[in-house]
Each structure stands twice: as structure tokens, then as C-alpha cells.
PDB file of C-alpha atoms and ligand atoms in Angstrom:
ATOM      1  CA  MET A 270      95.421 112.307  97.109  1.00 89.00           C
ATOM      2  CA  GLN A 271      98.191 110.122  96.374  1.00 95.00           C
ATOM      3  CA  ARG A 272      97.371 107.051  98.450  1.00 98.00           C
ATOM      4  CA  ILE A 273      93.555 106.327  99.040  1.00 98.00           C
ATOM      5  CA  LEU A 274      91.775 103.414 101.713  1.00 98.00           C
ATOM      6  CA  LEU A 275      88.708 102.690 100.072  1.00 98.00           C
ATOM      7  CA  LYS A 276      85.921 101.457 102.008  1.00 98.00           C
ATOM      8  CA  LEU A 277      83.495  99.024 100.347  1.00 97.00           C
ATOM      9  CA  SER A 278      80.339  97.713 102.494  1.00 95.00           C
ATOM     10  CA  GLY A 279      79.621  94.174 101.183  1.00 94.00           C
ATOM     11  CA  GLU A 280      76.426  94.942 100.267  1.00 92.00           C
ATOM     12  CA  ALA A 281      78.364  96.915  97.358  1.00 91.00           C
ATOM     13  CA  PHE A 282      78.794  93.228  95.846  1.00 92.00           C
ATOM     14  CA  ALA A 283      75.145  92.216  96.321  1.00 92.00           C
ATOM     15  CA  GLU A 284      73.114  91.256  93.719  1.00 84.00           C
ATOM     16  CA  PRO A 285      70.798  94.139  92.694  1.00 78.00           C
ATOM     17  CA  GLY A 286      67.723  94.247  94.542  1.00 80.00           C
ATOM     18  CA  THR A 287      68.709  92.347  97.234  1.00 82.00           C
ATOM     19  CA  LYS A 288      71.572  92.813  99.956  1.00 82.00           C
ATOM     20  CA  ALA A 289      72.629  89.580  99.871  1.00 90.00           C
ATOM     21  CA  GLY A 290      75.293  87.330  97.833  1.00 90.00           C
ATOM     22  CA  VAL A 291      77.817  88.458  95.185  1.00 93.00           C
ATOM     23  CA  ASP A 292      77.064  89.652  91.756  1.00 94.00           C
ATOM     24  CA  PRO A 293      80.005  88.765  89.525  1.00 94.00           C
ATOM     25  CA  GLU A 294      78.738  91.641  87.036  1.00 93.00           C
ATOM     26  CA  ILE A 295      78.761  94.351  90.136  1.00 93.00           C
ATOM     27  CA  ALA A 296      81.852  92.968  91.260  1.00 95.00           C
ATOM     28  CA  ARG A 297      83.150  94.269  87.646  1.00 95.00           C
ATOM     29  CA  MET A 298      81.456  97.393  87.911  1.00 94.00           C
ATOM     30  CA  VAL A 299      82.957  98.330  91.137  1.00 96.00           C
ATOM     31  CA  ALA A 300      86.365  96.886  89.783  1.00 97.00           C
ATOM     32  CA  GLY A 301      86.218  99.106  86.279  1.00 96.00           C
ATOM     33  CA  GLU A 302      85.779 102.266  88.892  1.00 96.00           C
ATOM     34  CA  ILE A 303      88.519 101.339  90.806  1.00 97.00           C
ATOM     35  CA  ALA A 304      91.341 100.178  88.209  1.00 97.00           C
ATOM     36  CA  GLU A 305      90.444 103.502  86.318  1.00 96.00           C
ATOM     37  CA  VAL A 306      92.032 105.451  89.436  1.00 97.00           C
ATOM     38  CA  ALA A 307      94.830 102.768  90.029  1.00 97.00           C
ATOM     39  CA  ARG A 308      95.930 103.869  86.138  1.00 95.00           C
ATOM     40  CA  ARG A 309      96.414 107.283  87.088  1.00 95.00           C
ATOM     41  CA  GLY A 310      98.739 106.522  89.378  1.00 95.00           C
ATOM     42  CA  ILE A 311      96.944 106.828  92.698  1.00 97.00           C
ATOM     43  CA  GLU A 312      97.761 103.928  94.939  1.00 98.00           C
ATOM     44  CA  VAL A 313      94.796 102.111  96.345  1.00 98.00           C
ATOM     45  CA  GLY A 314      93.894 100.088  99.523  1.00 98.00           C
ATOM     46  CA  VAL A 315      90.765  98.457  99.681  1.00 98.00           C
ATOM     47  CA  VAL A 316      88.612  96.921 102.920  1.00 98.00           C
ATOM     48  CA  VAL A 317      85.717  95.111 102.212  1.00 98.00           C
ATOM     49  CA  GLY A 318      83.028  94.369 104.259  1.00 97.00           C
ATOM     50  CA  GLY A 319      81.050  91.595 104.700  1.00 96.00           C
ATOM     51  CA  GLY A 320      77.468  92.607 105.669  1.00 94.00           C
ATOM     52  CA  ASN A 321      76.120  90.656 102.113  1.00 95.00           C
ATOM     53  CA  MET A 322      77.482  87.619 103.954  1.00 95.00           C
ATOM     54  CA  VAL A 323      76.996  88.221 107.462  1.00 95.00           C
ATOM     55  CA  ARG A 324      76.833  90.537 110.175  1.00 94.00           C
ATOM     56  CA  GLY A 325      78.089  89.312 113.735  1.00 94.00           C
ATOM     57  CA  ALA A 326      75.633  91.153 115.814  1.00 95.00           C
ATOM     58  CA  ALA A 327      72.713  89.908 114.105  1.00 95.00           C
ATOM     59  CA  PHE A 328      73.568  86.520 114.224  1.00 96.00           C
ATOM     60  CA  ALA A 329      74.028  87.095 118.170  1.00 95.00           C
ATOM     61  CA  GLU A 330      70.851  88.445 118.249  1.00 96.00           C
ATOM     62  CA  ARG A 331      69.366  85.321 116.868  1.00 96.00           C
ATOM     63  CA  GLY A 332      71.144  82.980 119.496  1.00 97.00           C
ATOM     64  CA  MET A 333      74.243  82.547 118.201  1.00 97.00           C
ATOM     65  CA  ASP A 334      77.583  83.016 120.005  1.00 98.00           C
ATOM     66  CA  ARG A 335      78.918  86.896 119.204  1.00 98.00           C
ATOM     67  CA  SER A 336      82.571  85.701 118.511  1.00 98.00           C
ATOM     68  CA  THR A 337      81.776  82.522 115.838  1.00 98.00           C
ATOM     69  CA  ALA A 338      78.971  84.844 114.172  1.00 98.00           C
ATOM     70  CA  ASP A 339      82.358  87.359 114.149  1.00 98.00           C
ATOM     71  CA  HIS A 340      84.458  85.064 112.838  1.00 98.00           C
ATOM     72  CA  MET A 341      82.035  84.110 110.131  1.00 98.00           C
ATOM     73  CA  GLY A 342      81.227  87.942 109.206  1.00 97.00           C
ATOM     74  CA  MET A 343      85.051  88.036 109.059  1.00 98.00           C
ATOM     75  CA  LEU A 344      84.986  84.813 106.593  1.00 98.00           C
ATOM     76  CA  GLY A 345      82.731  86.348 104.278  1.00 97.00           C
ATOM     77  CA  THR A 346      84.631  89.454 103.679  1.00 98.00           C
ATOM     78  CA  VAL A 347      87.432  87.106 102.536  1.00 98.00           C
ATOM     79  CA  VAL A 348      84.555  85.759  99.840  1.00 97.00           C
ATOM     80  CA  ASN A 349      84.255  89.578  98.885  1.00 97.00           C
ATOM     81  CA  ALA A 350      87.956  90.157  98.292  1.00 98.00           C
ATOM     82  CA  LEU A 351      88.374  87.335  96.336  1.00 98.00           C
ATOM     83  CA  ALA A 352      85.389  88.492  93.905  1.00 97.00           C
ATOM     84  CA  LEU A 353      86.978  91.835  93.611  1.00 98.00           C
ATOM     85  CA  GLN A 354      90.560  90.896  92.961  1.00 98.00           C
ATOM     86  CA  ASP A 355      89.289  88.343  90.464  1.00 97.00           C
ATOM     87  CA  ALA A 356      87.415  91.267  88.875  1.00 97.00           C
ATOM     88  CA  LEU A 357      90.471  93.541  88.965  1.00 98.00           C
ATOM     89  CA  GLU A 358      92.523  91.347  87.514  1.00 97.00           C
ATOM     90  CA  ARG A 359      90.509  91.031  84.622  1.00 95.00           C
ATOM     91  CA  ASP A 360      90.594  94.069  84.181  1.00 93.00           C
ATOM     92  CA  GLY A 361      94.377  94.050  83.944  1.00 94.00           C
ATOM     93  CA  VAL A 362      95.306  95.656  87.179  1.00 96.00           C
ATOM     94  CA  GLU A 363      97.738  93.928  89.712  1.00 97.00           C
ATOM     95  CA  THR A 364      96.260  93.115  92.888  1.00 98.00           C
ATOM     96  CA  ARG A 365      97.171  91.213  96.313  1.00 98.00           C
ATOM     97  CA  VAL A 366      94.604  90.013  99.021  1.00 98.00           C
ATOM     98  CA  GLN A 367      96.132  90.102 102.804  1.00 98.00           C
ATOM     99  CA  THR A 368      93.930  89.011 105.588  1.00 98.00           C
ATOM    100  CA  ALA A 369      94.038  89.204 109.092  1.00 98.00           C
ATOM    101  CA  ILE A 370      93.306  85.329 109.772  1.00 98.00           C
ATOM    102  CA  ASN A 371      95.765  83.666 108.279  1.00 97.00           C
ATOM    103  CA  MET A 372      94.786  81.497 105.187  1.00 97.00           C
ATOM    104  CA  GLN A 373      97.764  81.309 103.126  1.00 95.00           C
ATOM    105  CA  GLU A 374      95.861  78.861 100.324  1.00 97.00           C
ATOM    106  CA  VAL A 375      93.845  81.516  99.191  1.00 96.00           C
ATOM    107  CA  ALA A 376      95.592  84.604 100.411  1.00 98.00           C
ATOM    108  CA  GLU A 377      98.552  86.564 101.908  1.00 98.00           C
ATOM    109  CA  PRO A 378      98.612  87.276 105.718  1.00 98.00           C
ATOM    110  CA  TYR A 379      98.300  91.203 106.454  1.00 98.00           C
ATOM    111  CA  ILE A 380     101.719  92.393 106.537  1.00 98.00           C
ATOM    112  CA  ARG A 381     101.788  96.226 107.072  1.00 98.00           C
ATOM    113  CA  ARG A 382     105.227  96.669 105.108  1.00 98.00           C
ATOM    114  CA  ARG A 383     104.612  94.427 102.693  1.00 98.00           C
ATOM    115  CA  ALA A 384     101.276  95.940 101.728  1.00 98.00           C
ATOM    116  CA  MET A 385     103.150  99.244 101.550  1.00 98.00           C
ATOM    117  CA  ARG A 386     105.552  97.818  98.962  1.00 98.00           C
ATOM    118  CA  HIS A 387     102.750  96.247  96.979  1.00 98.00           C
ATOM    119  CA  LEU A 388     101.274  99.838  97.108  1.00 98.00           C
ATOM    120  CA  GLU A 389     104.301 101.501  95.930  1.00 97.00           C
ATOM    121  CA  ARG A 390     104.592  99.216  93.208  1.00 97.00           C
ATOM    122  CA  GLY A 391     101.010  99.912  91.885  1.00 96.00           C
ATOM    123  CA  ARG A 392      99.737  96.864  93.114  1.00 98.00           C
ATOM    124  CA  ILE A 393      95.874  97.509  94.520  1.00 98.00           C
ATOM    125  CA  VAL A 394      95.740  95.815  98.145  1.00 98.00           C
ATOM    126  CA  ILE A 395      92.745  94.319  99.123  1.00 98.00           C
ATOM    127  CA  PHE A 396      92.278  94.009 102.992  1.00 98.00           C
ATOM    128  CA  ALA A 397      89.927  91.013 104.119  1.00 98.00           C
ATOM    129  CA  ALA A 398      89.062  89.180 107.224  1.00 98.00           C
ATOM    130  CA  GLY A 399      88.551  92.733 109.219  1.00 98.00           C
ATOM    131  CA  LEU A 400      90.938  93.082 112.100  1.00 98.00           C
ATOM    132  CA  GLY A 401      90.489  89.306 112.670  1.00 98.00           C
ATOM    133  CA  ALA A 402      89.185  90.100 115.977  1.00 98.00           C
ATOM    134  CA  PRO A 403      85.775  90.216 116.917  1.00 98.00           C
ATOM    135  CA  TYR A 404      83.489  92.813 118.203  1.00 97.00           C
ATOM    136  CA  PHE A 405      84.928  95.058 115.460  1.00 97.00           C
ATOM    137  CA  THR A 406      83.614  96.407 111.989  1.00 97.00           C
ATOM    138  CA  THR A 407      85.365  96.650 108.554  1.00 98.00           C
ATOM    139  CA  ASP A 408      84.561 100.462 108.940  1.00 98.00           C
ATOM    140  CA  THR A 409      86.867 100.429 111.908  1.00 98.00           C
ATOM    141  CA  THR A 410      89.497  98.170 109.970  1.00 98.00           C
ATOM    142  CA  ALA A 411      89.451 100.931 107.393  1.00 98.00           C
ATOM    143  CA  ALA A 412      90.034 103.294 109.621  1.00 98.00           C
ATOM    144  CA  GLN A 413      93.080 101.525 111.444  1.00 98.00           C
ATOM    145  CA  ARG A 414      94.547 100.168 107.789  1.00 98.00           C
ATOM    146  CA  ALA A 415      94.377 103.664 106.292  1.00 98.00           C
ATOM    147  CA  LEU A 416      96.191 105.011 109.164  1.00 98.00           C
ATOM    148  CA  GLU A 417      98.665 102.303 109.267  1.00 98.00           C
ATOM    149  CA  ILE A 418      99.616 102.542 105.351  1.00 98.00           C
ATOM    150  CA  ASP A 419      99.659 106.241 105.973  1.00 97.00           C
ATOM    151  CA  ALA A 420      96.546 106.865 103.728  1.00 98.00           C
ATOM    152  CA  ASP A 421      95.629 110.584 102.781  1.00 97.00           C
ATOM    153  CA  VAL A 422      91.859 109.772 103.046  1.00 98.00           C
ATOM    154  CA  ILE A 423      89.068 107.391 103.661  1.00 98.00           C
ATOM    155  CA  LEU A 424      86.828 107.419 100.707  1.00 98.00           C
ATOM    156  CA  LYS A 425      83.788 105.649 101.764  1.00 98.00           C
ATOM    157  CA  GLY A 426      81.193 104.241  98.991  1.00 95.00           C
ATOM    158  CA  THR A 427      77.836 104.224  99.614  1.00 91.00           C
ATOM    159  CA  GLN A 428      74.316 103.465  97.741  1.00 87.00           C
ATOM    160  CA  VAL A 429      73.674 107.251  98.392  1.00 88.00           C
ATOM    161  CA  ASP A 430      75.547 110.241  97.595  1.00 91.00           C
ATOM    162  CA  GLY A 431      76.591 111.379 100.953  1.00 94.00           C
ATOM    163  CA  VAL A 432      75.647 111.815 104.153  1.00 94.00           C
ATOM    164  CA  TYR A 433      71.859 113.427 105.240  1.00 93.00           C
ATOM    165  CA  ASP A 434      70.344 114.548 108.005  1.00 89.00           C
ATOM    166  CA  ARG A 435      67.570 112.627 107.558  1.00 87.00           C
ATOM    167  CA  ASP A 436      67.166 109.140 105.518  1.00 86.00           C
ATOM    168  CA  PRO A 437      66.754 110.327 102.066  1.00 85.00           C
ATOM    169  CA  LYS A 438      64.905 107.057 101.057  1.00 83.00           C
ATOM    170  CA  LEU A 439      62.107 107.966 103.784  1.00 89.00           C
ATOM    171  CA  ASP A 440      62.225 111.574 103.593  1.00 90.00           C
ATOM    172  CA  ASP A 441      62.050 113.647 100.862  1.00 88.00           C
ATOM    173  CA  ALA A 442      62.828 117.187 102.534  1.00 91.00           C
ATOM    174  CA  ALA A 443      66.497 115.634 103.639  1.00 91.00           C
ATOM    175  CA  THR A 444      69.374 117.789 103.108  1.00 92.00           C
ATOM    176  CA  ARG A 445      72.803 116.221 101.993  1.00 93.00           C
ATOM    177  CA  TYR A 446      75.817 117.453 104.450  1.00 95.00           C
ATOM    178  CA  GLU A 447      78.824 119.025 102.085  1.00 94.00           C
ATOM    179  CA  HIS A 448      81.031 119.290 104.996  1.00 95.00           C
ATOM    180  CA  LEU A 449      80.720 117.910 108.627  1.00 95.00           C
ATOM    181  CA  ASP A 450      82.800 117.529 111.350  1.00 95.00           C
ATOM    182  CA  PHE A 451      83.883 114.361 113.414  1.00 96.00           C
ATOM    183  CA  LEU A 452      82.229 115.580 116.773  1.00 95.00           C
ATOM    184  CA  SER A 453      79.041 116.191 115.113  1.00 94.00           C
ATOM    185  CA  VAL A 454      79.035 113.101 113.413  1.00 95.00           C
ATOM    186  CA  LEU A 455      79.056 111.520 116.570  1.00 95.00           C
ATOM    187  CA  ASN A 456      76.644 113.450 118.613  1.00 94.00           C
ATOM    188  CA  GLN A 457      74.106 113.321 116.260  1.00 92.00           C
ATOM    189  CA  GLY A 458      74.843 110.071 115.319  1.00 90.00           C
ATOM    190  CA  LEU A 459      74.977 110.545 111.303  1.00 91.00           C
ATOM    191  CA  LYS A 460      75.258 107.088 109.123  1.00 87.00           C
ATOM    192  CA  VAL A 461      78.850 108.000 108.293  1.00 92.00           C
ATOM    193  CA  MET A 462      80.855 105.181 109.921  1.00 95.00           C
ATOM    194  CA  ASP A 463      80.671 103.444 113.582  1.00 94.00           C
ATOM    195  CA  ALA A 464      81.818 105.324 116.701  1.00 96.00           C
ATOM    196  CA  THR A 465      85.064 103.459 116.918  1.00 97.00           C
ATOM    197  CA  ALA A 466      86.020 104.469 113.443  1.00 97.00           C
ATOM    198  CA  ILE A 467      85.092 107.861 113.514  1.00 97.00           C
ATOM    199  CA  SER A 468      87.168 108.146 116.761  1.00 97.00           C
ATOM    200  CA  LEU A 469      90.079 106.817 115.489  1.00 97.00           C
ATOM    201  CA  CYS A 470      89.626 109.351 112.539  1.00 97.00           C
ATOM    202  CA  MET A 471      89.258 112.264 114.609  1.00 96.00           C
ATOM    203  CA  ASP A 472      92.142 111.362 116.802  1.00 96.00           C
ATOM    204  CA  ASN A 473      94.327 111.124 113.941  1.00 97.00           C
ATOM    205  CA  GLN A 474      93.125 113.605 111.542  1.00 96.00           C
ATOM    206  CA  LEU A 475      92.530 111.103 109.195  1.00 97.00           C
ATOM    207  CA  PRO A 476      89.518 112.870 106.675  1.00 97.00           C
ATOM    208  CA  ILE A 477      86.988 110.623 105.130  1.00 98.00           C
ATOM    209  CA  ILE A 478      84.921 111.091 102.114  1.00 97.00           C
ATOM    210  CA  VAL A 479      81.340 109.340 101.596  1.00 97.00           C
ATOM    211  CA  PHE A 480      80.624 109.508  98.146  1.00 96.00           C
ATOM    212  CA  GLU A 481      77.883 107.247  95.775  1.00 94.00           C
ATOM    213  CA  LEU A 482      79.692 104.081  94.912  1.00 92.00           C
ATOM    214  CA  LEU A 483      78.099 103.183  91.905  1.00 88.00           C
ATOM    215  CA  ARG A 484      77.887 106.200  89.540  1.00 91.00           C
ATOM    216  CA  GLU A 485      79.957 106.242  86.903  1.00 92.00           C
ATOM    217  CA  GLY A 486      83.072 107.655  86.853  1.00 94.00           C
ATOM    218  CA  ASN A 487      82.271 108.901  90.461  1.00 95.00           C
ATOM    219  CA  LEU A 488      85.214 107.588  92.354  1.00 96.00           C
ATOM    220  CA  GLY A 489      87.312 109.254  89.734  1.00 96.00           C
ATOM    221  CA  ARG A 490      85.691 112.505  90.522  1.00 96.00           C
ATOM    222  CA  VAL A 491      86.185 112.354  94.346  1.00 97.00           C
ATOM    223  CA  VAL A 492      89.824 111.425  93.546  1.00 96.00           C
ATOM    224  CA  ALA A 493      90.460 114.647  91.337  1.00 95.00           C
ATOM    225  CA  GLY A 494      89.349 116.131  94.036  1.00 94.00           C
ATOM    226  CA  GLU A 495      85.980 117.480  92.894  1.00 95.00           C
ATOM    227  CA  PRO A 496      83.654 118.403  95.764  1.00 91.00           C
ATOM    228  CA  VAL A 497      81.290 115.021  95.353  1.00 93.00           C
ATOM    229  CA  GLY A 498      79.393 113.494  98.375  1.00 95.00           C
ATOM    230  CA  THR A 499      79.983 114.745 102.345  1.00 96.00           C
ATOM    231  CA  LEU A 500      83.784 115.101 103.247  1.00 96.00           C
ATOM    232  CA  VAL A 501      84.450 114.622 107.215  1.00 97.00           C
ATOM    233  CA  THR A 502      87.156 116.511 108.798  1.00 96.00           C
ATOM    234  CA  SER A 503      88.198 117.771 112.195  1.00 93.00           C
ATOM    235  CA  ARG A 504      86.716 121.489 111.410  1.00 80.00           C
ATOM    236  CA  GLY A 505      83.159 121.571 109.511  1.00 60.00           C
ATOM    237  CA  ALA A 506      81.724 124.118 107.438  1.00 57.00           C
TER     238      ALA A 506
HETATM  239  N1  LIG N 621      84.170  91.619 111.807  1.00 74.62           N
HETATM  240  C1  LIG N 621      84.498  91.274 113.030  1.00 74.62           C
HETATM  241  N2  LIG N 621      85.798  91.838 113.063  1.00 74.62           N
HETATM  242  C2  LIG N 621      86.201  92.768 112.414  1.00 74.62           C
HETATM  243  C3  LIG N 621      85.862  92.974 110.859  1.00 74.62           C
HETATM  244  C4  LIG N 621      84.262  92.632 110.738  1.00 74.62           C
HETATM  245  O1  LIG N 621      84.389  90.655 113.736  1.00 74.62           O
HETATM  246  O2  LIG N 621      87.533  93.262 112.397  1.00 74.62           O
HETATM  247  C5  LIG N 621      82.513  91.175 111.599  1.00 74.62           C
HETATM  248  C6  LIG N 621      81.299  91.454 112.090  1.00 74.62           C
HETATM  249  O3  LIG N 621      80.313  90.315 112.566  1.00 74.62           O
HETATM  250  C7  LIG N 621      80.965  92.333 111.126  1.00 74.62           C
HETATM  251  C8  LIG N 621      80.981  91.411 109.779  1.00 74.62           C
HETATM  252  O4  LIG N 621      82.407  91.175 110.075  1.00 74.62           O
HETATM  253  O5  LIG N 621      79.412  92.678 111.171  1.00 74.62           O
HETATM  254  C9  LIG N 621      80.933  92.118 108.465  1.00 74.62           C
HETATM  255  O6  LIG N 621      81.588  93.168 108.566  1.00 74.62           O
HETATM  256  P1  LIG N 621      80.560  94.553 108.387  1.00 74.62           P
HETATM  257  O7  LIG N 621      79.566  94.778 109.075  1.00 74.62           O
HETATM  258  O8  LIG N 621      81.851  95.715 109.152  1.00 74.62           O
HETATM  259  O9  LIG N 621      80.489  94.916 106.765  1.00 74.62           O
HETATM  260  P2  LIG N 621      79.787  95.769 106.002  1.00 74.62           P
HETATM  261  O10 LIG N 621      78.993  96.789 106.397  1.00 74.62           O
HETATM  262  O11 LIG N 621      80.960  96.728 105.554  1.00 74.62           O
HETATM  263  O12 LIG N 621      79.428  95.199 104.862  1.00 74.62           O
END
């Protein structure tokens, strides 16, 4: 792996025991893992989610206009992006935040060629505000940006150590897949990323690795090619 696209859900920034808000300590832990990989010379793009702030679909179910709620969700991702940027820079890593909704007082606009240049210079690029369009998710953003920046792989950091056939928190008999193919993910409705994101990866042969984010050194192990988490490709095991 030379260039990776790391997808972090909004919940990765939340205070322990909650799924909401931003905890600076957690942001520092996540940043430490990313910084370690960047120091090895791996080029890192990060797409941050915003589910710890607002999920558009959930707000729409409660009567809010969907597009407005999605815009709120996208703005939430920017809060997370700035928290991560701050933590990374405290760790001595140069970063840029690029947003798909212009807000030039706080971040650069998303410009693909500029993003590529930052990556080549060893800067971590944090992509925020999703795709800038309602009805999409940051998983789809991760697939789309990974393709645009020609990343080798999407690394999806989660709270569990891979993809299971059943919810491991509810069922002790749940087993983890080491390798899956895209079609099985879609057909079985496995929780890797949403269907739009999976289709985009499938159509463009972009592999995904789902791994546990907050286990110390785990991101480094994934990048080193160790068999951590679940690998999703066109051909399963
Ligand atoms: N969102 C959107 N368009 C995008 C990306 C995100 O409208 O391109 C909105 C959507 O409302 C979504 C919210 O931003 O629910 C937060 O993103 P997401 O749910 O993907 O965050 P995660 O689950 O990764 O924390």
C-alpha cells in the first residue's frame, strides 16, 4: 500500500460510552494511529463521517426536510475534520482539510489536483462535507474520493474487528469473515458500507478492508499487509 483512503465514521470521534459529540482525547488517539502510518511514508487521505452530529435520514424521519437535514449532516463532518486536523498537527503531521461545500475561512475547497499534490508532499488530506450533495453518505464519499485520488484501498475503521455473519455484540456464535466478495456483501446485506459505495468499489475493483480502529497499532498492521479485519474484493475466499 502506497496511498490509502481511510474512512472514519463520526462515531469514531464520540465520547466513550456515547455515540454523540467530539472527544478531543479520542481524536488524539485516532490521530496518533494515522500519524504513525504517515511517518512511514504512506500517503493518507481521510474521509470523515458525521453520524455523531446529524444523520440526515434520521432527522427526516422525524419530520425535517431531507435535503436540509443532509446539509446539517455534511456540516457535522467538518466539525470532526477540524478536530482530527488539530490532533494530527499537534502530533507534528502536516494536514489539509478540503471541503465539498465551500467555506474558505476554515478549509480549502475540494480540488482534486491540489489534493493529489498535498498527498505527494506527505500531507494528510482530510476530505469533509461528504460529496456536497444530499442523499449520499460519507461511505460513498470514501469510495468516490478513493477512486479520484487513485488510492490502493479503502480502510474502513470501525468499532468491531471486521465483518461478521451476525451482530457479534448480540450473538456469541457470530463468526468473522476474513475475505468477502462485493456481491455477497450486497446480496446478504452485510454491514460493510452502503450499497452505493459497495457498487462503486465493485465496478472499479477497489478493495476495502474493514478493521478495528481503536486497537493500538492496528492501522499500522493493516497497512503493513498483515491479515487484520475483513478484506472485501471482487473475489471472496
Ligand atoms: N451526507 C450527505 N451527503 C454526503 C455525505 C454525507 O448528505 O455526500 C450527510 C447525511 O445526512 C449523513 C450525514 O451527512 O447522514 C453524516 O454522514 P454519514 O452518515 O455518512 O456519517 P458516518 O455514518 O460515517 O458517521
